[in-house]
Amino acid sequence: DGDSMLSLHLRLARASRHSLRVFTKSAAPIAGHQGNRGFASAAVPDLKHEDMFFKTNDNVQLRYTDSGGSGAPLVFLHGWTANGRYFDKNVEFLSKNGLRVVTMDYRGMGESEHCKHGARVARIATDVKCLVDHLSLENAVFCGTSMGYTVISYYYELFGTYGLTGAVFVDQTAAQYIKPGWELGSLGLCTREMCADLQGQLRYNKDELARGIASGGFGKKPPTEEEYAWFKKQYLKCDLEFCGRLMEDHANLDFRDLIPTMRLPILNLIGGSSKCHQIAGMTYIGDHAPNAKNVIYEDFGHFLYWEDPERFNQDVLRFVQYVDGPDSNPPMKDF
């Protein structure tokens, strides 16, 4: 989910006229299973979807999938220039283990309607609220990868815990732009000038940028050619002009003032080999939310849910089961 647009995205995709400053902060990994690419990552999955559609309150048609059932609901929220199919390595396992798994394609991406209005994270968060209402979801866990973090944060700010009981964040810094007093932003897309340059690349250099997005999403082990082709196919489903404007909004957001008020369980998953963000900028979320836990996937990157699906699926399943217990806000120190 090429959402946060890493320095490697830009450096592989073009000879930039900007000098990209790369920060190399480090954080101690959390002990635990290191994972491996495994059977699920050896090839692109061929998961069959029953695509469904609903209309938002501003009459835009969006695609979603719903595994159904009476299990605890888990809503996957993808990143930038992505779609719900990015979770094809996760949906089947989690639904077979009792969860009601929902995915969606944001407006302007995947199979959802391409419209010229609403290229703002607040609008995407409102679309999520429309889906929650459409499906009558209660006590759901939202799992947001990259830009999905800002979508969930905006949702919380606008709607509180309406339909929401816990959150999983995946590989996103607390604030993307570098500014006075904050040097822990994105490794590459950390200024307005870089964002403007990215918008030009989306228009004039989209094929090379697609390869850079795929490369930049992986950690120590690069994607296969089959994976490159798959990610490019998903990327080219997007309205790239719309996505450029959406990134401009997303990259400017800073939820550091909101994080201490987010009184719900949060599992914050971090790629220890991420090429997107400084680890310290991502652990900031778990360190400052009142009920959160940081977990580092040491060898994996921005797409850690794709790279190490076995560990990710187990972690998410255990988290959903944990927050679905009798305690309405179970302490993450015990997770």
GROMACS .gro file of C-alpha atoms in nm:
model
  335
    1ASP     CA    1   0.000   0.000   0.000
    2GLY     CA    2   0.230   0.271  -0.121
    3ASP     CA    3   0.060   0.526   0.096
    4SER     CA    4   0.321   0.731   0.275
    5MET     CA    5   0.556   0.749  -0.021
    6LEU     CA    6   0.895   0.661   0.092
    7SER     CA    7   1.222   0.809  -0.011
    8LEU     CA    8   1.293   0.491  -0.204
    9HIS     CA    9   0.970   0.538  -0.399
   10LEU     CA   10   1.100   0.865  -0.527
   11ARG     CA   11   1.463   0.769  -0.570
   12LEU     CA   12   1.384   0.454  -0.766
   13ALA     CA   13   1.115   0.622  -0.970
   14ARG     CA   14   1.308   0.923  -1.089
   15ALA     CA   15   1.620   1.134  -1.080
   16SER     CA   16   1.479   1.382  -0.832
   17ARG     CA   17   1.562   1.748  -0.849
   18HIS     CA   18   1.521   1.749  -0.474
   19SER     CA   19   1.780   1.626  -0.229
   20LEU     CA   20   1.611   1.359  -0.019
   21ARG     CA   21   1.727   1.362   0.338
   22VAL     CA   22   1.724   1.012   0.487
   23PHE     CA   23   1.712   0.974   0.862
   24THR     CA   24   1.843   0.660   1.023
   25LYS     CA   25   1.694   0.649   1.369
   26SER     CA   26   1.679   0.309   1.534
   27ALA     CA   27   1.468   0.147   1.801
   28ALA     CA   28   1.518  -0.173   1.994
   29PRO     CA   29   1.305  -0.453   1.852
   30ILE     CA   30   1.043  -0.622   2.063
   31ALA     CA   31   1.128  -0.982   2.130
   32GLY     CA   32   0.926  -1.239   1.940
   33HIS     CA   33   0.887  -1.436   1.623
   34GLN     CA   34   1.090  -1.289   1.338
   35GLY     CA   35   0.868  -1.439   1.068
   36ASN     CA   36   0.946  -1.543   0.713
   37ARG     CA   37   0.803  -1.484   0.371
   38GLY     CA   38   0.650  -1.833   0.386
   39PHE     CA   39   0.413  -2.001   0.145
   40ALA     CA   40   0.175  -1.708   0.130
   41SER     CA   41   0.439  -1.468   0.003
   42ALA     CA   42   0.598  -1.698  -0.253
   43ALA     CA   43   0.332  -1.606  -0.506
   44VAL     CA   44   0.058  -1.353  -0.555
   45PRO     CA   45  -0.266  -1.487  -0.402
   46ASP     CA   46  -0.562  -1.565  -0.622
   47LEU     CA   47  -0.842  -1.491  -0.378
   48LYS     CA   48  -1.191  -1.485  -0.524
   49HIS     CA   49  -1.397  -1.189  -0.409
   50GLU     CA   50  -1.767  -1.128  -0.394
   51ASP     CA   51  -1.756  -0.759  -0.476
   52MET     CA   52  -2.035  -0.547  -0.334
   53PHE     CA   53  -2.109  -0.177  -0.362
   54PHE     CA   54  -2.275   0.090  -0.153
   55LYS     CA   55  -2.344   0.461  -0.189
   56THR     CA   56  -2.196   0.719   0.044
   57ASN     CA   57  -2.392   1.013   0.179
   58ASP     CA   58  -2.261   1.223  -0.110
   59ASN     CA   59  -2.375   0.960  -0.363
   60VAL     CA   60  -2.039   0.805  -0.454
   61GLN     CA   61  -2.035   0.430  -0.521
   62LEU     CA   62  -1.768   0.239  -0.331
   63ARG     CA   63  -1.663  -0.124  -0.350
   64TYR     CA   64  -1.642  -0.339  -0.040
   65THR     CA   65  -1.624  -0.705   0.061
   66ASP     CA   66  -1.777  -0.866   0.368
   67SER     CA   67  -1.707  -1.222   0.480
   68GLY     CA   68  -2.029  -1.210   0.683
   69GLY     CA   69  -2.111  -1.410   0.991
   70SER     CA   70  -2.164  -1.314   1.352
   71GLY     CA   71  -1.798  -1.295   1.454
   72ALA     CA   72  -1.617  -0.989   1.581
   73PRO     CA   73  -1.589  -0.740   1.292
   74LEU     CA   74  -1.251  -0.639   1.153
   75VAL     CA   75  -1.240  -0.358   0.895
   76PHE     CA   76  -0.924  -0.330   0.682
   77LEU     CA   77  -0.844   0.024   0.565
   78HIS     CA   78  -0.576   0.039   0.299
   79GLY     CA   79  -0.317   0.299   0.216
   80TRP     CA   80  -0.253   0.537  -0.069
   81THR     CA   81  -0.288   0.415  -0.432
   82ALA     CA   82  -0.403   0.078  -0.297
   83ASN     CA   83  -0.733  -0.107  -0.250
   84GLY     CA   84  -0.892  -0.381  -0.044
   85ARG     CA   85  -0.715  -0.655  -0.242
   86TYR     CA   86  -0.393  -0.565  -0.064
   87PHE     CA   87  -0.530  -0.782   0.219
   88ASP     CA   88  -0.577  -1.094   0.009
   89LYS     CA   89  -0.317  -1.275   0.223
   90ASN     CA   90  -0.509  -1.195   0.539
   91VAL     CA   91  -0.884  -1.211   0.473
   92GLU     CA   92  -0.922  -1.586   0.429
   93PHE     CA   93  -0.730  -1.690   0.740
   94LEU     CA   94  -0.899  -1.435   0.964
   95SER     CA   95  -1.250  -1.511   0.840
   96LYS     CA   96  -1.193  -1.886   0.876
   97ASN     CA   97  -1.090  -1.820   1.234
   98GLY     CA   98  -1.421  -1.664   1.324
   99LEU     CA   99  -1.390  -1.294   1.237
  100ARG     CA  100  -1.624  -1.097   1.016
  101VAL     CA  101  -1.370  -0.939   0.781
  102VAL     CA  102  -1.460  -0.629   0.580
  103THR     CA  103  -1.249  -0.450   0.319
  104MET     CA  104  -1.322  -0.143   0.110
  105ASP     CA  105  -1.174   0.053  -0.179
  106TYR     CA  106  -1.150   0.426  -0.113
  107ARG     CA  107  -1.303   0.664  -0.363
  108GLY     CA  108  -1.071   0.712  -0.658
  109MET     CA  109  -0.900   0.377  -0.601
  110GLY     CA  110  -0.956   0.012  -0.687
  111GLU     CA  111  -1.302  -0.062  -0.820
  112SER     CA  112  -1.466   0.231  -0.644
  113GLU     CA  113  -1.602   0.528  -0.833
  114HIS     CA  114  -1.356   0.783  -0.962
  115CYS     CA  115  -1.483   1.125  -0.864
  116LYS     CA  116  -1.315   1.463  -0.864
  117HIS     CA  117  -1.431   1.574  -0.521
  118GLY     CA  118  -1.341   1.447  -0.177
  119ALA     CA  119  -0.962   1.412  -0.208
  120ARG     CA  120  -0.929   1.464   0.167
  121VAL     CA  121  -0.870   1.221   0.452
  122ALA     CA  122  -1.171   1.365   0.638
  123ARG     CA  123  -1.392   1.262   0.347
  124ILE     CA  124  -1.239   0.911   0.338
  125ALA     CA  125  -1.306   0.881   0.713
  126THR     CA  126  -1.666   0.985   0.651
  127ASP     CA  127  -1.690   0.718   0.381
  128VAL     CA  128  -1.580   0.464   0.643
  129LYS     CA  129  -1.859   0.591   0.869
  130CYS     CA  130  -2.103   0.540   0.579
  131LEU     CA  131  -1.983   0.179   0.545
  132VAL     CA  132  -2.018   0.121   0.919
  133ASP     CA  133  -2.378   0.243   0.893
  134HIS     CA  134  -2.447   0.044   0.576
  135LEU     CA  135  -2.335  -0.279   0.744
  136SER     CA  136  -2.466  -0.186   1.092
  137LEU     CA  137  -2.125  -0.266   1.240
  138GLU     CA  138  -2.078  -0.250   1.615
  139ASN     CA  139  -1.763  -0.292   1.825
  140ALA     CA  140  -1.540  -0.325   1.520
  141VAL     CA  141  -1.161  -0.321   1.511
  142PHE     CA  142  -1.024  -0.099   1.235
  143CYS     CA  143  -0.689  -0.202   1.087
  144GLY     CA  144  -0.532   0.086   0.893
  145THR     CA  145  -0.212   0.046   0.694
  146SER     CA  146  -0.003   0.358   0.629
  147MET     CA  147  -0.256   0.627   0.530
  148GLY     CA  148  -0.512   0.406   0.702
  149TYR     CA  149  -0.364   0.540   1.028
  150THR     CA  150  -0.467   0.894   0.936
  151VAL     CA  151  -0.809   0.770   0.819
  152ILE     CA  152  -0.871   0.602   1.157
  153SER     CA  153  -0.736   0.903   1.347
  154TYR     CA  154  -0.966   1.138   1.156
  155TYR     CA  155  -1.256   0.896   1.210
  156TYR     CA  156  -1.188   0.900   1.585
  157GLU     CA  157  -1.169   1.279   1.591
  158LEU     CA  158  -1.498   1.315   1.399
  159PHE     CA  159  -1.702   1.022   1.531
  160GLY     CA  160  -1.528   0.901   1.847
  161THR     CA  161  -1.577   0.532   1.913
  162TYR     CA  162  -1.894   0.507   1.705
  163GLY     CA  163  -1.891   0.143   1.592
  164LEU     CA  164  -1.526   0.120   1.698
  165THR     CA  165  -1.369  -0.076   1.982
  166GLY     CA  166  -0.998  -0.099   1.890
  167ALA     CA  167  -0.743  -0.007   1.625
  168VAL     CA  168  -0.443  -0.162   1.453
  169PHE     CA  169  -0.200   0.081   1.290
  170VAL     CA  170   0.056  -0.043   1.040
  171ASP     CA  171   0.380   0.140   0.958
  172GLN     CA  172   0.297   0.509   0.972
  173THR     CA  173   0.470   0.798   1.144
  174ALA     CA  174   0.274   1.024   1.377
  175ALA     CA  175   0.333   1.323   1.148
  176GLN     CA  176   0.478   1.303   0.799
  177TYR     CA  177   0.614   1.653   0.739
  178ILE     CA  178   0.926   1.768   0.919
  179LYS     CA  179   0.872   2.093   1.107
  180PRO     CA  180   1.022   2.283   1.400
  181GLY     CA  181   1.033   2.047   1.695
  182TRP     CA  182   0.955   1.739   1.484
  183GLU     CA  183   1.233   1.564   1.295
  184LEU     CA  184   1.070   1.219   1.288
  185GLY     CA  185   0.866   1.252   0.971
  186SER     CA  186   0.870   1.047   0.654
  187LEU     CA  187   1.207   0.937   0.521
  188GLY     CA  188   1.139   1.095   0.184
  189LEU     CA  189   0.804   1.267   0.148
  190CYS     CA  190   0.860   1.506   0.432
  191THR     CA  191   0.817   1.851   0.271
  192ARG     CA  192   0.556   2.025   0.058
  193GLU     CA  193   0.809   2.054  -0.222
  194MET     CA  194   0.856   1.676  -0.231
  195CYS     CA  195   0.481   1.629  -0.236
  196ALA     CA  196   0.447   1.869  -0.530
  197ASP     CA  197   0.720   1.679  -0.713
  198LEU     CA  198   0.539   1.350  -0.647
  199GLN     CA  199   0.225   1.495  -0.806
  200GLY     CA  200   0.427   1.566  -1.119
  201GLN     CA  201   0.562   1.211  -1.120
  202LEU     CA  202   0.208   1.074  -1.098
  203ARG     CA  203   0.125   1.262  -1.414
  204TYR     CA  204   0.437   1.216  -1.622
  205ASN     CA  205   0.627   0.916  -1.486
  206LYS     CA  206   0.358   0.683  -1.353
  207ASP     CA  207   0.501   0.353  -1.478
  208GLU     CA  208   0.842   0.397  -1.313
  209LEU     CA  209   0.675   0.532  -1.000
  210ALA     CA  210   0.466   0.215  -0.980
  211ARG     CA  211   0.781   0.005  -0.960
  212GLY     CA  212   0.927   0.236  -0.697
  213ILE     CA  213   0.614   0.208  -0.486
  214ALA     CA  214   0.632  -0.172  -0.493
  215SER     CA  215   1.005  -0.175  -0.412
  216GLY     CA  216   0.968   0.077  -0.134
  217GLY     CA  217   0.698  -0.127   0.036
  218PHE     CA  218   0.922  -0.425   0.105
  219GLY     CA  219   1.184  -0.471   0.376
  220LYS     CA  220   1.500  -0.679   0.345
  221LYS     CA  221   1.368  -0.913   0.076
  222PRO     CA  222   1.263  -0.741  -0.250
  223PRO     CA  223   0.943  -0.823  -0.436
  224THR     CA  224   0.939  -1.081  -0.711
  225GLU     CA  225   0.862  -0.983  -1.069
  226GLU     CA  226   0.518  -1.137  -1.023
  227GLU     CA  227   0.461  -0.914  -0.722
  228TYR     CA  228   0.585  -0.608  -0.912
  229ALA     CA  229   0.328  -0.678  -1.182
  230TRP     CA  230   0.050  -0.732  -0.929
  231PHE     CA  231   0.117  -0.409  -0.741
  232LYS     CA  232   0.142  -0.212  -1.065
  233LYS     CA  233  -0.196  -0.347  -1.175
  234GLN     CA  234  -0.358  -0.227  -0.853
  235TYR     CA  235  -0.185   0.111  -0.870
  236LEU     CA  236  -0.304   0.172  -1.226
  237LYS     CA  237  -0.665   0.123  -1.115
  238CYS     CA  238  -0.638   0.454  -0.931
  239ASP     CA  239  -0.729   0.804  -1.042
  240LEU     CA  240  -0.371   0.926  -0.999
  241GLU     CA  241  -0.454   1.296  -1.020
  242PHE     CA  242  -0.706   1.248  -0.738
  243CYS     CA  243  -0.448   1.048  -0.542
  244GLY     CA  244  -0.194   1.327  -0.580
  245ARG     CA  245  -0.434   1.574  -0.420
  246LEU     CA  246  -0.521   1.324  -0.148
  247MET     CA  247  -0.153   1.275  -0.064
  248GLU     CA  248  -0.113   1.650  -0.032
  249ASP     CA  249  -0.380   1.647   0.238
  250HIS     CA  250  -0.261   1.326   0.408
  251ALA     CA  251   0.104   1.428   0.428
  252ASN     CA  252   0.016   1.760   0.593
  253LEU     CA  253  -0.179   1.601   0.878
  254ASP     CA  254  -0.035   1.591   1.228
  255PHE     CA  255  -0.232   1.398   1.492
  256ARG     CA  256   0.018   1.425   1.776
  257ASP     CA  257  -0.231   1.631   1.976
  258LEU     CA  258  -0.502   1.367   1.922
  259ILE     CA  259  -0.298   1.057   2.008
  260PRO     CA  260  -0.306   1.107   2.390
  261THR     CA  261  -0.688   1.131   2.374
  262MET     CA  262  -0.740   0.803   2.185
  263ARG     CA  263  -0.879   0.597   2.472
  264LEU     CA  264  -0.916   0.262   2.303
  265PRO     CA  265  -0.678  -0.035   2.268
  266ILE     CA  266  -0.422   0.022   1.992
  267LEU     CA  267  -0.183  -0.232   1.843
  268ASN     CA  268   0.087  -0.042   1.654
  269LEU     CA  269   0.273  -0.265   1.406
  270ILE     CA  270   0.601  -0.134   1.266
  271GLY     CA  271   0.829  -0.254   0.990
  272GLY     CA  272   1.175  -0.270   1.142
  273SER     CA  273   1.320  -0.248   0.789
  274SER     CA  274   1.068   0.009   0.664
  275LYS     CA  275   1.189   0.241   0.390
  276CYS     CA  276   0.897   0.478   0.454
  277HIS     CA  277   0.940   0.618   0.801
  278GLN     CA  278   1.179   0.654   1.090
  279ILE     CA  279   1.109   0.390   1.350
  280ALA     CA  280   1.110   0.650   1.628
  281GLY     CA  281   0.838   0.845   1.448
  282MET     CA  282   0.621   0.534   1.439
  283THR     CA  283   0.686   0.417   1.795
  284TYR     CA  284   0.585   0.768   1.904
  285ILE     CA  285   0.222   0.663   1.846
  286GLY     CA  286   0.237   0.366   2.080
  287ASP     CA  287   0.443   0.558   2.335
  288HIS     CA  288   0.193   0.846   2.360
  289ALA     CA  289  -0.145   0.677   2.320
  290PRO     CA  290  -0.279   0.589   2.667
  291ASN     CA  291  -0.351   0.221   2.588
  292ALA     CA  292  -0.123   0.105   2.309
  293LYS     CA  293   0.157  -0.138   2.232
  294ASN     CA  294   0.431  -0.114   1.971
  295VAL     CA  295   0.538  -0.434   1.794
  296ILE     CA  296   0.829  -0.434   1.548
  297TYR     CA  297   0.857  -0.678   1.257
  298GLU     CA  298   1.232  -0.660   1.236
  299ASP     CA  299   1.305  -0.778   0.879
  300PHE     CA  300   0.994  -0.642   0.711
  301GLY     CA  301   0.878  -0.315   0.569
  302HIS     CA  302   0.576  -0.101   0.488
  303PHE     CA  303   0.387  -0.402   0.349
  304LEU     CA  304   0.461  -0.623   0.649
  305TYR     CA  305   0.108  -0.770   0.634
  306TRP     CA  306   0.191  -0.894   0.282
  307GLU     CA  307   0.553  -0.991   0.354
  308ASP     CA  308   0.490  -1.184   0.675
  309PRO     CA  309   0.119  -1.271   0.666
  310GLU     CA  310   0.148  -1.566   0.902
  311ARG     CA  311   0.273  -1.355   1.192
  312PHE     CA  312   0.052  -1.059   1.103
  313ASN     CA  313  -0.262  -1.272   1.085
  314GLN     CA  314  -0.190  -1.431   1.421
  315ASP     CA  315  -0.118  -1.095   1.584
  316VAL     CA  316  -0.434  -0.934   1.449
  317LEU     CA  317  -0.652  -1.234   1.534
  318ARG     CA  318  -0.521  -1.239   1.890
  319PHE     CA  319  -0.576  -0.862   1.923
  320VAL     CA  320  -0.935  -0.875   1.796
  321GLN     CA  321  -1.011  -1.163   2.032
  322TYR     CA  322  -0.848  -0.971   2.317
  323VAL     CA  323  -1.053  -0.654   2.270
  324ASP     CA  324  -1.369  -0.856   2.206
  325GLY     CA  325  -1.360  -0.988   2.564
  326PRO     CA  326  -1.563  -0.873   2.863
  327ASP     CA  327  -1.343  -0.570   2.936
  328SER     CA  328  -1.453  -0.275   2.720
  329ASN     CA  329  -1.100  -0.129   2.715
  330PRO     CA  330  -0.856  -0.408   2.807
  331PRO     CA  331  -0.505  -0.293   2.903
  332MET     CA  332  -0.252  -0.338   2.625
  333LYS     CA  333   0.023  -0.392   2.883
  334ASP     CA  334  -0.130  -0.737   2.930
  335PHE     CA  335  -0.154  -0.817   2.558
   0.00000   0.00000   0.00000
